[in-house]
PDB file of C-alpha atoms and ligand atoms in Angstrom:
ATOM      1  CA  UNK A   1      -7.846  36.679 -16.491  1.00  0.00           C
ATOM      2  CA  UNK A   2     -10.025  33.596 -16.889  1.00  0.00           C
ATOM      3  CA  UNK A   3     -10.975  31.307 -14.017  1.00  0.00           C
ATOM      4  CA  UNK A   4      -8.368  28.701 -14.790  1.00  0.00           C
ATOM      5  CA  UNK A   5      -5.389  31.021 -14.796  1.00  0.00           C
ATOM      6  CA  UNK A   6      -6.672  32.912 -11.733  1.00  0.00           C
ATOM      7  CA  UNK A   7      -7.046  29.684  -9.758  1.00  0.00           C
ATOM      8  CA  UNK A   8      -3.676  28.427 -10.930  1.00  0.00           C
ATOM      9  CA  UNK A   9      -1.984  31.660  -9.927  1.00  0.00           C
ATOM     10  CA  UNK A  10      -3.628  31.533  -6.495  1.00  0.00           C
ATOM     11  CA  UNK A  11      -2.607  27.925  -5.829  1.00  0.00           C
ATOM     12  CA  UNK A  12       0.953  28.587  -6.994  1.00  0.00           C
ATOM     13  CA  UNK A  13       1.193  31.671  -4.766  1.00  0.00           C
ATOM     14  CA  UNK A  14      -0.036  29.695  -1.749  1.00  0.00           C
ATOM     15  CA  UNK A  15       2.484  26.933  -2.408  1.00  0.00           C
ATOM     16  CA  UNK A  16       5.283  29.487  -2.741  1.00  0.00           C
ATOM     17  CA  UNK A  17       4.266  31.211   0.494  1.00  0.00           C
ATOM     18  CA  UNK A  18       4.027  27.931   2.428  1.00  0.00           C
ATOM     19  CA  UNK A  19       7.407  26.818   1.093  1.00  0.00           C
ATOM     20  CA  UNK A  20       9.154  30.094   1.912  1.00  0.00           C
ATOM     21  CA  UNK A  21       7.667  30.145   5.411  1.00  0.00           C
ATOM     22  CA  UNK A  22       9.127  26.677   5.941  1.00  0.00           C
ATOM     23  CA  UNK A  23      12.510  27.791   4.630  1.00  0.00           C
ATOM     24  CA  UNK A  24      12.107  25.757   1.469  1.00  0.00           C
ATOM     25  CA  UNK A  25      12.632  26.589  -2.199  1.00  0.00           C
ATOM     26  CA  UNK A  26       9.193  26.722  -3.886  1.00  0.00           C
ATOM     27  CA  UNK A  27      10.808  25.069  -6.912  1.00  0.00           C
ATOM     28  CA  UNK A  28      11.080  21.934  -4.787  1.00  0.00           C
ATOM     29  CA  UNK A  29       7.302  21.503  -4.874  1.00  0.00           C
ATOM     30  CA  UNK A  30       5.607  20.070  -7.970  1.00  0.00           C
ATOM     31  CA  UNK A  31       1.957  20.977  -8.401  1.00  0.00           C
ATOM     32  CA  UNK A  32      -0.009  18.062  -9.861  1.00  0.00           C
ATOM     33  CA  UNK A  33      -3.325  19.279 -11.285  1.00  0.00           C
ATOM     34  CA  UNK A  34      -5.758  16.434 -10.625  1.00  0.00           C
ATOM     35  CA  UNK A  35      -7.956  16.329 -13.720  1.00  0.00           C
ATOM     36  CA  UNK A  36     -10.002  13.189 -13.013  1.00  0.00           C
ATOM     37  CA  UNK A  37     -13.604  13.507 -14.286  1.00  0.00           C
ATOM     38  CA  UNK A  38     -12.659  16.773 -16.073  1.00  0.00           C
ATOM     39  CA  UNK A  39     -13.103  17.020 -19.819  1.00  0.00           C
ATOM     40  CA  UNK A  40     -10.667  18.448 -22.341  1.00  0.00           C
ATOM     41  CA  UNK A  41     -12.602  21.732 -22.281  1.00  0.00           C
ATOM     42  CA  UNK A  42     -11.730  22.184 -18.600  1.00  0.00           C
ATOM     43  CA  UNK A  43      -8.145  20.955 -18.944  1.00  0.00           C
ATOM     44  CA  UNK A  44      -7.101  22.981 -22.001  1.00  0.00           C
ATOM     45  CA  UNK A  45      -7.301  26.391 -20.232  1.00  0.00           C
ATOM     46  CA  UNK A  46      -4.969  25.156 -17.490  1.00  0.00           C
ATOM     47  CA  UNK A  47      -2.467  23.943 -20.073  1.00  0.00           C
ATOM     48  CA  UNK A  48      -2.773  27.315 -21.812  1.00  0.00           C
ATOM     49  CA  UNK A  49      -2.067  29.005 -18.463  1.00  0.00           C
ATOM     50  CA  UNK A  50       1.189  27.074 -18.182  1.00  0.00           C
ATOM     51  CA  UNK A  51       0.337  24.024 -16.073  1.00  0.00           C
ATOM     52  CA  UNK A  52       2.261  20.978 -17.300  1.00  0.00           C
ATOM     53  CA  UNK A  53       1.812  18.216 -14.700  1.00  0.00           C
ATOM     54  CA  UNK A  54      -1.539  16.462 -14.390  1.00  0.00           C
ATOM     55  CA  UNK A  55      -2.893  13.600 -12.291  1.00  0.00           C
ATOM     56  CA  UNK A  56      -5.507  11.006 -13.169  1.00  0.00           C
ATOM     57  CA  UNK A  57      -6.876   8.216 -11.000  1.00  0.00           C
ATOM     58  CA  UNK A  58      -8.018   5.774 -13.683  1.00  0.00           C
ATOM     59  CA  UNK A  59      -5.946   4.220 -16.448  1.00  0.00           C
ATOM     60  CA  UNK A  60      -8.929   3.850 -18.764  1.00  0.00           C
ATOM     61  CA  UNK A  61     -10.115   7.438 -18.366  1.00  0.00           C
ATOM     62  CA  UNK A  62      -6.606   8.773 -18.961  1.00  0.00           C
ATOM     63  CA  UNK A  63      -6.168   6.573 -22.044  1.00  0.00           C
ATOM     64  CA  UNK A  64      -9.327   8.046 -23.532  1.00  0.00           C
ATOM     65  CA  UNK A  65      -8.653  11.673 -22.665  1.00  0.00           C
ATOM     66  CA  UNK A  66      -4.947  12.386 -22.849  1.00  0.00           C
ATOM     67  CA  UNK A  67      -3.456  11.188 -26.138  1.00  0.00           C
ATOM     68  CA  UNK A  68      -5.150  14.028 -28.015  1.00  0.00           C
ATOM     69  CA  UNK A  69      -4.350  16.705 -25.417  1.00  0.00           C
ATOM     70  CA  UNK A  70      -0.760  15.536 -25.261  1.00  0.00           C
ATOM     71  CA  UNK A  71      -0.288  15.477 -29.013  1.00  0.00           C
ATOM     72  CA  UNK A  72      -0.633  19.255 -28.920  1.00  0.00           C
ATOM     73  CA  UNK A  73       1.553  19.586 -25.784  1.00  0.00           C
ATOM     74  CA  UNK A  74       4.245  16.889 -25.715  1.00  0.00           C
ATOM     75  CA  UNK A  75       5.842  18.431 -22.606  1.00  0.00           C
ATOM     76  CA  UNK A  76       2.808  17.590 -20.448  1.00  0.00           C
ATOM     77  CA  UNK A  77       3.566  15.012 -17.751  1.00  0.00           C
ATOM     78  CA  UNK A  78       0.944  12.588 -16.457  1.00  0.00           C
ATOM     79  CA  UNK A  79       0.889  11.034 -12.993  1.00  0.00           C
ATOM     80  CA  UNK A  80      -1.312   8.099 -11.995  1.00  0.00           C
ATOM     81  CA  UNK A  81      -2.630   8.769  -8.504  1.00  0.00           C
ATOM     82  CA  UNK A  82      -5.332   6.087  -8.223  1.00  0.00           C
ATOM     83  CA  UNK A  83      -5.319   2.372  -7.547  1.00  0.00           C
ATOM     84  CA  UNK A  84      -3.642   0.215 -10.165  1.00  0.00           C
ATOM     85  CA  UNK A  85      -4.456  -3.404 -10.976  1.00  0.00           C
ATOM     86  CA  UNK A  86      -1.466  -5.518 -11.945  1.00  0.00           C
ATOM     87  CA  UNK A  87      -3.060  -6.491 -15.256  1.00  0.00           C
ATOM     88  CA  UNK A  88      -2.988  -2.813 -16.279  1.00  0.00           C
ATOM     89  CA  UNK A  89       0.719  -2.353 -15.533  1.00  0.00           C
ATOM     90  CA  UNK A  90       1.722  -2.354 -19.228  1.00  0.00           C
ATOM     91  CA  UNK A  91      -0.852   0.266 -20.102  1.00  0.00           C
ATOM     92  CA  UNK A  92       0.062   2.385 -17.077  1.00  0.00           C
ATOM     93  CA  UNK A  93       3.789   2.314 -17.927  1.00  0.00           C
ATOM     94  CA  UNK A  94       3.029   3.318 -21.513  1.00  0.00           C
ATOM     95  CA  UNK A  95       0.786   6.199 -20.510  1.00  0.00           C
ATOM     96  CA  UNK A  96       2.148   7.701 -17.286  1.00  0.00           C
ATOM     97  CA  UNK A  97       5.397   9.414 -16.300  1.00  0.00           C
ATOM     98  CA  UNK A  98       4.919   8.571 -12.617  1.00  0.00           C
ATOM     99  CA  UNK A  99       2.805   6.138 -10.604  1.00  0.00           C
ATOM    100  CA  UNK A 100       1.842   7.141  -7.049  1.00  0.00           C
ATOM    101  CA  UNK A 101      -0.076   4.049  -5.968  1.00  0.00           C
ATOM    102  CA  UNK A 102       2.534   1.289  -5.749  1.00  0.00           C
ATOM    103  CA  UNK A 103       1.432  -0.520  -2.603  1.00  0.00           C
ATOM    104  CA  UNK A 104       2.133  -4.268  -2.804  1.00  0.00           C
ATOM    105  CA  UNK A 105       4.851  -6.700  -3.886  1.00  0.00           C
ATOM    106  CA  UNK A 106       2.707  -8.228  -6.660  1.00  0.00           C
ATOM    107  CA  UNK A 107       2.303  -4.777  -8.242  1.00  0.00           C
ATOM    108  CA  UNK A 108       6.038  -4.107  -7.880  1.00  0.00           C
ATOM    109  CA  UNK A 109       6.703  -7.311  -9.835  1.00  0.00           C
ATOM    110  CA  UNK A 110       4.133  -6.475 -12.517  1.00  0.00           C
ATOM    111  CA  UNK A 111       5.544  -2.950 -12.963  1.00  0.00           C
ATOM    112  CA  UNK A 112       9.134  -4.189 -13.139  1.00  0.00           C
ATOM    113  CA  UNK A 113       8.136  -6.594 -15.886  1.00  0.00           C
ATOM    114  CA  UNK A 114       6.169  -3.926 -17.742  1.00  0.00           C
ATOM    115  CA  UNK A 115       9.101  -1.463 -17.551  1.00  0.00           C
ATOM    116  CA  UNK A 116      11.565  -4.082 -18.817  1.00  0.00           C
ATOM    117  CA  UNK A 117       9.265  -4.841 -21.710  1.00  0.00           C
ATOM    118  CA  UNK A 118       8.752  -1.162 -22.542  1.00  0.00           C
ATOM    119  CA  UNK A 119      12.413  -0.249 -22.058  1.00  0.00           C
ATOM    120  CA  UNK A 120      11.252   2.660 -19.946  1.00  0.00           C
ATOM    121  CA  UNK A 121      11.598   3.528 -16.244  1.00  0.00           C
ATOM    122  CA  UNK A 122       8.582   5.209 -14.693  1.00  0.00           C
ATOM    123  CA  UNK A 123       9.001   7.066 -11.393  1.00  0.00           C
ATOM    124  CA  UNK A 124       7.256   5.210  -8.592  1.00  0.00           C
ATOM    125  CA  UNK A 125       5.827   6.507  -5.342  1.00  0.00           C
ATOM    126  CA  UNK A 126       5.081   3.891  -2.703  1.00  0.00           C
ATOM    127  CA  UNK A 127       1.659   4.492  -1.184  1.00  0.00           C
ATOM    128  CA  UNK A 128       1.373   4.184   2.584  1.00  0.00           C
ATOM    129  CA  UNK A 129      -1.985   3.610   4.306  1.00  0.00           C
ATOM    130  CA  UNK A 130      -0.943   6.154   6.890  1.00  0.00           C
ATOM    131  CA  UNK A 131      -4.240   6.183   8.826  1.00  0.00           C
ATOM    132  CA  UNK A 132      -4.570   2.381   8.739  1.00  0.00           C
ATOM    133  CA  UNK A 133      -7.974   2.594   7.039  1.00  0.00           C
ATOM    134  CA  UNK A 134      -9.376  -0.655   5.601  1.00  0.00           C
ATOM    135  CA  UNK A 135     -11.110   1.032   2.634  1.00  0.00           C
ATOM    136  CA  UNK A 136      -7.930   2.740   1.419  1.00  0.00           C
ATOM    137  CA  UNK A 137      -5.056   1.515  -0.686  1.00  0.00           C
ATOM    138  CA  UNK A 138      -1.483   1.710   0.492  1.00  0.00           C
ATOM    139  CA  UNK A 139       0.741  -0.640   2.423  1.00  0.00           C
ATOM    140  CA  UNK A 140       0.663  -0.777   6.215  1.00  0.00           C
ATOM    141  CA  UNK A 141       3.378   1.315   7.874  1.00  0.00           C
ATOM    142  CA  UNK A 142       4.877  -1.906   9.224  1.00  0.00           C
ATOM    143  CA  UNK A 143       5.152  -3.351   5.690  1.00  0.00           C
ATOM    144  CA  UNK A 144       6.866  -0.298   4.183  1.00  0.00           C
ATOM    145  CA  UNK A 145      10.499  -1.392   4.746  1.00  0.00           C
ATOM    146  CA  UNK A 146       9.870  -4.676   2.888  1.00  0.00           C
ATOM    147  CA  UNK A 147       8.018  -2.905   0.068  1.00  0.00           C
ATOM    148  CA  UNK A 148      10.852  -0.390  -0.392  1.00  0.00           C
ATOM    149  CA  UNK A 149      13.358  -3.226  -0.447  1.00  0.00           C
ATOM    150  CA  UNK A 150      11.267  -5.145  -3.012  1.00  0.00           C
ATOM    151  CA  UNK A 151      10.897  -2.083  -5.248  1.00  0.00           C
ATOM    152  CA  UNK A 152      14.608  -1.236  -5.136  1.00  0.00           C
ATOM    153  CA  UNK A 153      15.604  -4.853  -5.760  1.00  0.00           C
ATOM    154  CA  UNK A 154      13.249  -5.013  -8.746  1.00  0.00           C
ATOM    155  CA  UNK A 155      14.884  -1.897 -10.203  1.00  0.00           C
ATOM    156  CA  UNK A 156      11.914   0.427  -9.877  1.00  0.00           C
ATOM    157  CA  UNK A 157      12.892   4.091  -9.505  1.00  0.00           C
ATOM    158  CA  UNK A 158      11.597   4.812  -5.989  1.00  0.00           C
ATOM    159  CA  UNK A 159      10.896   8.527  -6.333  1.00  0.00           C
ATOM    160  CA  UNK A 160       8.936   8.956  -3.142  1.00  0.00           C
ATOM    161  CA  UNK A 161       6.207   7.987  -0.716  1.00  0.00           C
ATOM    162  CA  UNK A 162       2.545   8.894  -1.125  1.00  0.00           C
ATOM    163  CA  UNK A 163      -0.416   9.075   1.245  1.00  0.00           C
ATOM    164  CA  UNK A 164      -4.056  10.051   1.546  1.00  0.00           C
ATOM    165  CA  UNK A 165      -4.606  10.794   5.236  1.00  0.00           C
ATOM    166  CA  UNK A 166      -7.977  10.149   6.906  1.00  0.00           C
ATOM    167  CA  UNK A 167     -10.677  12.677   5.953  1.00  0.00           C
ATOM    168  CA  UNK A 168     -12.034  15.225   8.403  1.00  0.00           C
ATOM    169  CA  UNK A 169      -9.217  15.096  10.926  1.00  0.00           C
ATOM    170  CA  UNK A 170      -6.116  17.250  11.269  1.00  0.00           C
ATOM    171  CA  UNK A 171      -3.712  15.901   8.617  1.00  0.00           C
ATOM    172  CA  UNK A 172      -0.467  17.398  10.009  1.00  0.00           C
ATOM    173  CA  UNK A 173       0.439  14.473  12.299  1.00  0.00           C
ATOM    174  CA  UNK A 174       0.040  12.062   9.367  1.00  0.00           C
ATOM    175  CA  UNK A 175       2.143  14.253   7.096  1.00  0.00           C
ATOM    176  CA  UNK A 176       4.796  14.437   9.814  1.00  0.00           C
ATOM    177  CA  UNK A 177       4.901  10.659  10.118  1.00  0.00           C
ATOM    178  CA  UNK A 178       5.273  10.394   6.315  1.00  0.00           C
ATOM    179  CA  UNK A 179       8.188  12.833   6.403  1.00  0.00           C
ATOM    180  CA  UNK A 180       9.825  10.767   9.127  1.00  0.00           C
ATOM    181  CA  UNK A 181       9.378   7.537   7.133  1.00  0.00           C
ATOM    182  CA  UNK A 182      10.851   9.137   4.010  1.00  0.00           C
ATOM    183  CA  UNK A 183      13.901  10.346   5.951  1.00  0.00           C
ATOM    184  CA  UNK A 184      14.370   6.997   7.669  1.00  0.00           C
ATOM    185  CA  UNK A 185      14.378   5.118   4.360  1.00  0.00           C
ATOM    186  CA  UNK A 186      16.328   7.632   2.287  1.00  0.00           C
ATOM    187  CA  UNK A 187      13.419   8.398  -0.039  1.00  0.00           C
ATOM    188  CA  UNK A 188      13.505  11.894  -1.566  1.00  0.00           C
ATOM    189  CA  UNK A 189       9.919  12.543  -2.653  1.00  0.00           C
ATOM    190  CA  UNK A 190       6.717  13.028  -0.666  1.00  0.00           C
ATOM    191  CA  UNK A 191       3.393  13.086  -2.521  1.00  0.00           C
ATOM    192  CA  UNK A 192       0.882  14.474  -0.038  1.00  0.00           C
ATOM    193  CA  UNK A 193      -1.618  17.294   0.276  1.00  0.00           C
ATOM    194  CA  UNK A 194      -4.817  17.942  -1.675  1.00  0.00           C
ATOM    195  CA  UNK A 195      -7.043  21.015  -2.117  1.00  0.00           C
ATOM    196  CA  UNK A 196      -7.956  21.228   1.578  1.00  0.00           C
ATOM    197  CA  UNK A 197      -4.495  20.762   3.033  1.00  0.00           C
ATOM    198  CA  UNK A 198      -1.730  21.273   0.486  1.00  0.00           C
ATOM    199  CA  UNK A 199      -0.251  24.272   2.308  1.00  0.00           C
ATOM    200  CA  UNK A 200       0.078  22.215   5.484  1.00  0.00           C
ATOM    201  CA  UNK A 201       1.668  19.414   3.443  1.00  0.00           C
ATOM    202  CA  UNK A 202       4.200  21.824   1.905  1.00  0.00           C
ATOM    203  CA  UNK A 203       5.071  23.153   5.359  1.00  0.00           C
ATOM    204  CA  UNK A 204       5.866  19.582   6.445  1.00  0.00           C
ATOM    205  CA  UNK A 205       7.914  18.636   3.390  1.00  0.00           C
ATOM    206  CA  UNK A 206       5.656  17.621   0.483  1.00  0.00           C
ATOM    207  CA  UNK A 207       7.518  17.602  -2.840  1.00  0.00           C
ATOM    208  CA  UNK A 208       4.362  16.813  -4.843  1.00  0.00           C
ATOM    209  CA  UNK A 209       0.897  18.143  -4.017  1.00  0.00           C
ATOM    210  CA  UNK A 210      -2.172  16.728  -5.779  1.00  0.00           C
ATOM    211  CA  UNK A 211      -4.746  19.469  -6.237  1.00  0.00           C
ATOM    212  CA  UNK A 212      -8.057  19.026  -8.054  1.00  0.00           C
ATOM    213  CA  UNK A 213     -10.990  21.039  -6.721  1.00  0.00           C
ATOM    214  CA  UNK A 214      -8.989  24.204  -5.978  1.00  0.00           C
ATOM    215  CA  UNK A 215      -7.955  24.343  -9.657  1.00  0.00           C
ATOM    216  CA  UNK A 216     -11.019  23.019 -11.472  1.00  0.00           C
ATOM    217  CA  UNK A 217     -13.879  23.746  -9.091  1.00  0.00           C
ATOM    218  CA  UNK A 218     -16.077  21.022  -7.588  1.00  0.00           C
ATOM    219  CA  UNK A 219     -16.364  17.727  -9.459  1.00  0.00           C
ATOM    220  CA  UNK A 220     -19.787  16.429 -10.525  1.00  0.00           C
TER     221      UNK A 220
HETATM  222  C1  PLP B 301      -9.084  13.312  -6.276  1.00  0.00           C
HETATM  223  C2  PLP B 301      -7.755  13.132  -5.654  1.00  0.00           C
HETATM  224  C3  PLP B 301      -6.985  14.245  -5.288  1.00  0.00           C
HETATM  225  C4  PLP B 301      -7.444  15.697  -5.435  1.00  0.00           C
HETATM  226  O1  PLP B 301      -8.445  15.981  -4.529  1.00  0.00           O
HETATM  227  P1  PLP B 301      -9.019  17.496  -4.367  1.00  0.00           P
HETATM  228  O2  PLP B 301      -9.601  17.492  -3.007  1.00  0.00           O
HETATM  229  O3  PLP B 301     -10.025  17.680  -5.438  1.00  0.00           O
HETATM  230  O4  PLP B 301      -7.871  18.408  -4.496  1.00  0.00           O
HETATM  231  C5  PLP B 301      -5.712  14.013  -4.762  1.00  0.00           C
HETATM  232  N1  PLP B 301      -5.236  12.761  -4.595  1.00  0.00           N
HETATM  233  C6  PLP B 301      -5.956  11.676  -4.934  1.00  0.00           C
HETATM  234  C7  PLP B 301      -5.362  10.341  -4.721  1.00  0.00           C
HETATM  235  C8  PLP B 301      -7.225  11.824  -5.470  1.00  0.00           C
HETATM  236  O5  PLP B 301      -7.938  10.728  -5.804  1.00  0.00           O
END
């Protein structure tokens, strides 16, 4: 077995174990393989091993890399997990099946317009700045109710909430707060957990985990 399929099998097994331990169906967790900075030569083996959902953090990078890879595998789904500027909303809607970084009313408006124009509805995750960190994207917890309302009013499919908890501290309390917010607002999806903490995230209710390093090895 090559590295890619061995790593994929390991990550899938860990997700399944964490889900079962929490009394959840492993099928309720979508593994997003975060392929930012990875070339087609690193991505192709994962596709060959059966992985179909990938995450990128830059519109431009994804636009350069994915059309060719996807031509050969039309069932691949792409998720945007990085910050999005409003002026790239059209391009993002054309390229991605889900956007995890919707964090402000101006972006909600730009995406609604882009989706109307494209005649396409892209799943949206509303990003919450759960650790209240100035350098990170995401809306403040206090602004979430208004952002959800704005997104629903604008006709965006609100698929879930997303967060990137503070680095180097125990993430579980942040994940738990996210789960509480999702329940309170009737939002089904929870995009949380990365290579270092995806099992914890699954235990607390993540429906989408975003895993890069554990699948591809360290990035340059
Ligand atoms: C890079 C990135 C990830 C994946 O991080 P790893 O630690 O490599 O698993 C997940 N989410 C976001 C938003 C990222 O930018």
